[in-house]
Amino acid sequence: MRENEGDQEEDFGLKPILYQYLRYWYVYAAFLVTCLGSAQFYTWYVNPIFHTETKLLIKRDDSGADELIKQLNPGKTIQKPIESEIEILMSEQLLERSLAKLNFETLYFLVGDVKTTEVYNDRPFNIIIDTLLFPAYFSKIEIQFLDSTHFVLRRIFQDEQKSNEYSLGDLIENELGKIKLVKSSSAPADFFNHEDYRNRNFLVQFYTIQDLGTIYRDAIEIYPNSSSSAITISLKSAIPQKAVNFLNTLTEEYILNDIEQRSEFAKNTVAFIDNQLENINAELKIVEEQIEQYKILKGITNSQVNSDYLIENVHMVDVEISRIDVKLEFIDYLQDYVSGKVGNKNISPSSIGIESIALSRLIAKLQELEYERKKIGFSNKENNPYAISIDNEMEYIKTNIKENLTTIKQGLIVSRNASIKSLNRYKLLISGIPTSEKELLSFERQFKVKEELYTFLLQKRAETEITMVSTVSNIKVVSSAKPGFFPITPNKNKIFSISLVLALLLPTILIYLKNILNDKVQDLQTITETKIPLAGVIGVNNSAENLITLNKPKSPLSESFRVFRTNIQYFTSEKACQKILVTSSIGGEGKTFTSSNLSIILAMSGKRTILVGCDLRKPKIVKDFGIPNNIGVSTYLSNSETNLADITIKSEDISNLDIIPSGPVPPNPAELIMSQRMDDLFNLLHDHYDFIVIDTPPVGLVTDASLISKYADLNIFVVRQNVSRIIHLNNIKKLYNEGKFKNVSILFNAVINNSASYGYGYSYGYGYGYGYYEDEAERNWIAKFKNIFS
């Protein structure tokens, strides 16, 4: 039993709260349509943004140089962060190099009635640029097609507008430069002839490569993989295919740049060898000419030297000394390089025949660090911690290289000195040969030595070129860029969800604020809190009829007046004549409407009823009943010769109902009401009627109602929903508590259907719904629709 009571109490508090919002269902519907419509328009208007990405794997060189450095200096930490690769990918040079291959300098936009959209592959025309001048980059260029061959080009620069008509293929030469419009191969076949495509406007914008590089540098995002040496390059774009083309081209150029950097080592080595070959070739020609001239001079046709053994040994020693000289020359170059006396030529020592694993690894590591350092310089970020770290590591490696070169050079010098001693011994033996043959042998020896050295260098050059051709990048594309199918913005699900929440939240907040700021009586709870008895609840009258009980006796409003008539019995004692005063706090609360219909419903019950118009200031009952107002209460009170029969009008439509109009408006209504004639009037009425309904002026405006209240057995204050203010209700409560009006009750008037019934069991129709009565035929469709949700 208690559980049911608890449920009723919960329902008692919840339903009125819910109804405060649900009765404004049409506001929620309007917000729902507006918010969802706005969301639909926004998702259509805003160009969708797609996310495109590619992933690269950067392999680490395994040359053994890092291990060698650790062995030389166990406390040394080898750093190889991937930030340098990110920097070069975002460098202006690489971005501009990639953009130049894509021809992104010209942007095309389709201008619609509402929005402007960029077009890429599906544009109907292309602009071939011969020359662009400065104004072209700051002008607004509009193109309007007139037919399949003609268009209007409109250019706006610094508030100056010019337009000319051209044909496709014409060379356009003006202040913008020299350009030509040609039909795009990707244009729809019927674009220029189809009726729907005519008079379509396009907007063209020109950008410099430098400006585009800045735009794309800010747009791309590059971030490393925390668990591997992979990096991800992403780009958000309204045209996914354009983003794909850019990212794939960027990675291609990045890999090509890496190969070029690595091939530079071999290229510089080839250049060094070519220089040596050029010098040796010149020397060979000189020696060859010397041999020919000497033979002619001495008359020698063939070598007459028989000391082949000596010549061969001298030749071998000479070749060895020449090779040592080349190595020493290269060591001198490396010493100058690590000391900063010459620029970086990136020549590997093993390419020149210096067979030192330690030196090769050290120089390979130095070249790798120089490559990293060059990347940082390439990205215009010289002063950063990583650059400083690389500089320190390079200095450390150069110190080790210097020590290594000094040791190798000392060994080569010792070998060269030993070879020279051997050469001198062989020369001493050869000195015994005749002079002419000895000099010829000397020339031939020089020629063979240089020939052997030339062959040696040619071999090294071929090996280096093979290395250069076989150079591969350490960068591998793990996943190439592909166009996305689903945009990341606008997020339709999120936008529509937010719109739905706003469609519910905003009207709820507005209604809440309206209720908080509203100082008018809205529900029965406000009335019951005054502790003043409630005489009844009358619904809102949506028809043009004021005498609703007469013209629509079977309507719910008529039924509510019957309930009101029944409730009156509980407020009045069993008297032969019951006098009921009807008043209100202000005008417009339905006081006259209530007194007129109450009189009619009492008369319909067979009771002798008279309606007395005591509102001597603004009489209204005469208009509703269609009776004259030339004589009435004011006439009776001001003229002692006027009797009751003179002012009483019998209703032609309702039996048992008489009406006394207010009469002409007097200059002193309060004084007339206070006269003895008013007492005489009510004494006469008391003897002839069962019910006397008194229509008085609002009590909050004048004192008339207060003066007349002494004659009443029941004082009814009409309170109208959303019209009567809380302060008026408090004034009624004050009058009630102070006893200035006896036997006071409140009639809640013009209540929206069911708005006052929740939780109280007090509905003006006692649960009878619309449709059971006869009044619904004339109700407009809006009211019918609203009633569905009431």
mmCIF file of N, CA, C and O in Angstrom, residues 494-544:
data_model
loop_
_atom_site.group_PDB
_atom_site.id
_atom_site.type_symbol
_atom_site.label_atom_id
_atom_site.label_comp_id
_atom_site.label_asym_id
_atom_site.label_seq_id
_atom_site.Cartn_x
_atom_site.Cartn_y
_atom_site.Cartn_z
ATOM 1 N N LYS A 494 28.688 13.371 -35.527
ATOM 2 C CA LYS A 494 28.902 14.271 -34.397
ATOM 3 C C LYS A 494 28.059 15.529 -34.527
ATOM 4 O O LYS A 494 27.451 15.992 -33.555
ATOM 5 N N ILE A 495 28.027 16.098 -35.739
ATOM 6 C CA ILE A 495 27.278 17.348 -35.948
ATOM 7 C C ILE A 495 25.786 17.127 -35.723
ATOM 8 O O ILE A 495 25.122 17.925 -35.054
ATOM 9 N N PHE A 496 25.252 16.033 -36.269
ATOM 10 C CA PHE A 496 23.826 15.779 -36.083
ATOM 11 C C PHE A 496 23.513 15.430 -34.630
ATOM 12 O O PHE A 496 22.433 15.777 -34.139
ATOM 13 N N SER A 497 24.435 14.766 -33.952
ATOM 14 C CA SER A 497 24.220 14.475 -32.532
ATOM 15 C C SER A 497 24.185 15.763 -31.724
ATOM 16 O O SER A 497 23.315 15.960 -30.854
ATOM 17 N N ILE A 498 25.149 16.666 -32.009
ATOM 18 C CA ILE A 498 25.164 17.949 -31.310
ATOM 19 C C ILE A 498 23.906 18.751 -31.630
ATOM 20 O O ILE A 498 23.308 19.389 -30.752
ATOM 21 N N SER A 499 23.492 18.712 -32.898
ATOM 22 C CA SER A 499 22.285 19.440 -33.293
ATOM 23 C C SER A 499 21.065 18.904 -32.561
ATOM 24 O O SER A 499 20.208 19.681 -32.112
ATOM 25 N N LEU A 500 21.000 17.586 -32.428
ATOM 26 C CA LEU A 500 19.871 16.987 -31.718
ATOM 27 C C LEU A 500 19.877 17.387 -30.252
ATOM 28 O O LEU A 500 18.830 17.716 -29.677
ATOM 29 N N VAL A 501 21.067 17.376 -29.653
ATOM 30 C CA VAL A 501 21.177 17.795 -28.241
ATOM 31 C C VAL A 501 20.773 19.256 -28.090
ATOM 32 O O VAL A 501 20.034 19.621 -27.167
ATOM 33 N N LEU A 502 21.253 20.103 -29.005
ATOM 34 C CA LEU A 502 20.896 21.523 -28.942
ATOM 35 C C LEU A 502 19.406 21.730 -29.160
ATOM 36 O O LEU A 502 18.794 22.604 -28.526
ATOM 37 N N ALA A 503 18.825 20.922 -30.072
ATOM 38 C CA ALA A 503 17.393 21.045 -30.341
ATOM 39 C C ALA A 503 16.564 20.718 -29.104
ATOM 40 O O ALA A 503 15.439 21.221 -28.950
ATOM 41 N N LEU A 504 17.088 19.897 -28.230
ATOM 42 C CA LEU A 504 16.395 19.568 -26.977
ATOM 43 C C LEU A 504 16.815 20.485 -25.838
ATOM 44 O O LEU A 504 15.994 20.872 -25.005
ATOM 45 N N LEU A 505 18.093 20.853 -25.832
ATOM 46 C CA LEU A 505 18.612 21.620 -24.706
ATOM 47 C C LEU A 505 18.209 23.090 -24.767
ATOM 48 O O LEU A 505 17.794 23.669 -23.757
ATOM 49 N N LEU A 506 18.327 23.698 -25.950
ATOM 50 C CA LEU A 506 18.052 25.137 -26.059
ATOM 51 C C LEU A 506 16.613 25.484 -25.681
ATOM 52 O O LEU A 506 16.394 26.392 -24.872
ATOM 53 N N PRO A 507 15.601 24.805 -26.256
ATOM 54 C CA PRO A 507 14.237 25.147 -25.821
ATOM 55 C C PRO A 507 13.984 24.839 -24.356
ATOM 56 O O PRO A 507 13.224 25.553 -23.697
ATOM 57 N N THR A 508 14.645 23.787 -23.854
ATOM 58 C CA THR A 508 14.484 23.479 -22.431
ATOM 59 C C THR A 508 15.021 24.624 -21.577
ATOM 60 O O THR A 508 14.379 25.039 -20.590
ATOM 61 N N ILE A 509 16.184 25.163 -21.956
ATOM 62 C CA ILE A 509 16.753 26.292 -21.212
ATOM 63 C C ILE A 509 15.864 27.519 -21.332
ATOM 64 O O ILE A 509 15.597 28.223 -20.340
ATOM 65 N N LEU A 510 15.378 27.776 -22.555
ATOM 66 C CA LEU A 510 14.514 28.945 -22.762
ATOM 67 C C LEU A 510 13.220 28.826 -21.958
ATOM 68 O O LEU A 510 12.771 29.799 -21.339
ATOM 69 N N ILE A 511 12.634 27.623 -21.995
ATOM 70 C CA ILE A 511 11.389 27.424 -21.234
ATOM 71 C C ILE A 511 11.661 27.535 -19.741
ATOM 72 O O ILE A 511 10.857 28.122 -18.988
ATOM 73 N N TYR A 512 12.794 27.005 -19.309
ATOM 74 C CA TYR A 512 13.150 27.105 -17.891
ATOM 75 C C TYR A 512 13.313 28.571 -17.478
ATOM 76 O O TYR A 512 12.788 29.005 -16.441
ATOM 77 N N LEU A 513 14.039 29.341 -18.313
ATOM 78 C CA LEU A 513 14.210 30.764 -18.007
ATOM 79 C C LEU A 513 12.874 31.497 -18.046
ATOM 80 O O LEU A 513 12.624 32.386 -17.228
ATOM 81 N N LYS A 514 12.053 31.106 -19.017
ATOM 82 C CA LYS A 514 10.731 31.739 -19.103
ATOM 83 C C LYS A 514 9.929 31.473 -17.843
ATOM 84 O O LYS A 514 9.268 32.373 -17.294
ATOM 85 N N ASN A 515 9.996 30.233 -17.360
ATOM 86 C CA ASN A 515 9.251 29.896 -16.149
ATOM 87 C C ASN A 515 9.824 30.599 -14.925
ATOM 88 O O ASN A 515 9.083 31.025 -14.034
ATOM 89 N N ILE A 516 11.168 30.694 -14.899
ATOM 90 C CA ILE A 516 11.797 31.356 -13.758
ATOM 91 C C ILE A 516 11.460 32.847 -13.739
ATOM 92 O O ILE A 516 11.166 33.434 -12.684
ATOM 93 N N LEU A 517 11.510 33.463 -14.923
ATOM 94 C CA LEU A 517 11.270 34.905 -15.006
ATOM 95 C C LEU A 517 9.784 35.251 -15.098
ATOM 96 O O LEU A 517 9.429 36.418 -14.949
ATOM 97 N N ASN A 518 8.960 34.251 -15.360
ATOM 98 C CA ASN A 518 7.533 34.502 -15.509
ATOM 99 C C ASN A 518 6.899 34.714 -14.137
ATOM 100 O O ASN A 518 6.971 33.856 -13.256
ATOM 101 N N ASP A 519 6.261 35.867 -13.965
ATOM 102 C CA ASP A 519 5.620 36.171 -12.681
ATOM 103 C C ASP A 519 4.120 35.988 -12.751
ATOM 104 O O ASP A 519 3.368 36.545 -11.937
ATOM 105 N N LYS A 520 3.658 35.195 -13.721
ATOM 106 C CA LYS A 520 2.228 34.962 -13.881
ATOM 107 C C LYS A 520 1.856 33.582 -13.355
ATOM 108 O O LYS A 520 2.684 32.676 -13.297
ATOM 109 N N VAL A 521 0.597 33.458 -13.002
ATOM 110 C CA VAL A 521 0.100 32.189 -12.481
ATOM 111 C C VAL A 521 0.008 31.202 -13.642
ATOM 112 O O VAL A 521 -0.656 31.476 -14.646
ATOM 113 N N GLN A 522 0.672 30.050 -13.476
ATOM 114 C CA GLN A 522 0.727 29.083 -14.570
ATOM 115 C C GLN A 522 0.048 27.766 -14.242
ATOM 116 O O GLN A 522 -0.382 27.058 -15.150
ATOM 117 N N ASP A 523 -0.047 27.426 -12.963
ATOM 118 C CA ASP A 523 -0.594 26.110 -12.635
ATOM 119 C C ASP A 523 -1.367 26.171 -11.325
ATOM 120 O O ASP A 523 -1.350 27.176 -10.598
ATOM 121 N N LEU A 524 -2.044 25.070 -11.049
ATOM 122 C CA LEU A 524 -2.864 24.970 -9.842
ATOM 123 C C LEU A 524 -2.046 24.980 -8.562
ATOM 124 O O LEU A 524 -2.523 25.427 -7.517
ATOM 125 N N GLN A 525 -0.790 24.491 -8.676
ATOM 126 C CA GLN A 525 0.028 24.428 -7.476
ATOM 127 C C GLN A 525 0.223 25.817 -6.870
ATOM 128 O O GLN A 525 0.194 25.976 -5.653
ATOM 129 N N THR A 526 0.396 26.806 -7.733
ATOM 130 C CA THR A 526 0.567 28.171 -7.246
ATOM 131 C C THR A 526 -0.671 28.647 -6.502
ATOM 132 O O THR A 526 -0.573 29.363 -5.493
ATOM 133 N N ILE A 527 -1.826 28.234 -6.989
ATOM 134 C CA ILE A 527 -3.080 28.655 -6.339
ATOM 135 C C ILE A 527 -3.285 27.916 -5.027
ATOM 136 O O ILE A 527 -3.646 28.518 -4.004
ATOM 137 N N THR A 528 -3.047 26.616 -5.024
ATOM 138 C CA THR A 528 -3.273 25.834 -3.802
ATOM 139 C C THR A 528 -2.332 26.245 -2.678
ATOM 140 O O THR A 528 -2.664 26.068 -1.498
ATOM 141 N N GLU A 529 -1.156 26.811 -3.051
ATOM 142 C CA GLU A 529 -0.222 27.261 -2.020
ATOM 143 C C GLU A 529 -0.750 28.455 -1.236
ATOM 144 O O GLU A 529 -0.275 28.742 -0.141
ATOM 145 N N THR A 530 -1.752 29.149 -1.760
ATOM 146 C CA THR A 530 -2.340 30.292 -1.041
ATOM 147 C C THR A 530 -3.301 29.840 0.055
ATOM 148 O O THR A 530 -3.712 30.651 0.882
ATOM 149 N N LYS A 531 -3.723 28.576 0.037
ATOM 150 C CA LYS A 531 -4.673 28.000 1.002
ATOM 151 C C LYS A 531 -6.090 28.540 0.808
ATOM 152 O O LYS A 531 -6.962 28.326 1.668
ATOM 153 N N ILE A 532 -6.315 29.250 -0.303
ATOM 154 C CA ILE A 532 -7.658 29.745 -0.598
ATOM 155 C C ILE A 532 -8.418 28.638 -1.326
ATOM 156 O O ILE A 532 -7.884 28.026 -2.254
ATOM 157 N N PRO A 533 -9.651 28.374 -0.959
ATOM 158 C CA PRO A 533 -10.419 27.303 -1.603
ATOM 159 C C PRO A 533 -10.551 27.526 -3.101
ATOM 160 O O PRO A 533 -10.655 28.662 -3.570
ATOM 161 N N LEU A 534 -10.554 26.417 -3.840
ATOM 162 C CA LEU A 534 -10.668 26.463 -5.286
ATOM 163 C C LEU A 534 -12.096 26.091 -5.661
ATOM 164 O O LEU A 534 -12.581 25.012 -5.330
ATOM 165 N N ALA A 535 -12.765 26.992 -6.369
ATOM 166 C CA ALA A 535 -14.159 26.760 -6.738
ATOM 167 C C ALA A 535 -14.283 25.961 -8.023
ATOM 168 O O ALA A 535 -15.294 25.280 -8.232
ATOM 169 N N GLY A 536 -13.280 26.030 -8.887
ATOM 170 C CA GLY A 536 -13.377 25.287 -10.133
ATOM 171 C C GLY A 536 -12.265 25.666 -11.095
ATOM 172 O O GLY A 536 -11.487 26.596 -10.857
ATOM 173 N N VAL A 537 -12.221 24.926 -12.206
ATOM 174 C CA VAL A 537 -11.232 25.149 -13.256
ATOM 175 C C VAL A 537 -11.980 25.243 -14.571
ATOM 176 O O VAL A 537 -12.739 24.338 -14.929
ATOM 177 N N ILE A 538 -11.790 26.343 -15.280
ATOM 178 C CA ILE A 538 -12.443 26.569 -16.572
ATOM 179 C C ILE A 538 -11.372 26.559 -17.661
ATOM 180 O O ILE A 538 -10.341 27.223 -17.531
ATOM 181 N N GLY A 539 -11.658 25.828 -18.719
ATOM 182 C CA GLY A 539 -10.687 25.742 -19.796
ATOM 183 C C GLY A 539 -10.651 26.996 -20.648
ATOM 184 O O GLY A 539 -11.486 27.895 -20.527
ATOM 185 N N VAL A 540 -9.651 27.009 -21.518
ATOM 186 C CA VAL A 540 -9.505 28.164 -22.394
ATOM 187 C C VAL A 540 -10.555 28.110 -23.502
ATOM 188 O O VAL A 540 -10.885 27.046 -24.013
ATOM 189 N N ASN A 541 -11.126 29.266 -23.798
ATOM 190 C CA ASN A 541 -12.158 29.363 -24.820
ATOM 191 C C ASN A 541 -11.501 29.721 -26.154
ATOM 192 O O ASN A 541 -11.058 30.853 -26.356
ATOM 193 N N ASN A 542 -11.416 28.760 -27.070
ATOM 194 C CA ASN A 542 -10.773 28.979 -28.360
ATOM 195 C C ASN A 542 -11.750 29.473 -29.422
ATOM 196 O O ASN A 542 -11.339 29.732 -30.557
ATOM 197 N N SER A 543 -13.020 29.570 -29.082
ATOM 198 C CA SER A 543 -14.021 30.023 -30.052
ATOM 199 C C SER A 543 -14.292 31.507 -29.870
ATOM 200 O O SER A 543 -13.855 32.139 -28.913
ATOM 201 N N ALA A 544 -15.031 32.064 -30.810
ATOM 202 C CA ALA A 544 -15.397 33.487 -30.744
ATOM 203 C C ALA A 544 -16.628 33.721 -29.876
ATOM 204 O O ALA A 544 -17.034 34.872 -29.657
#
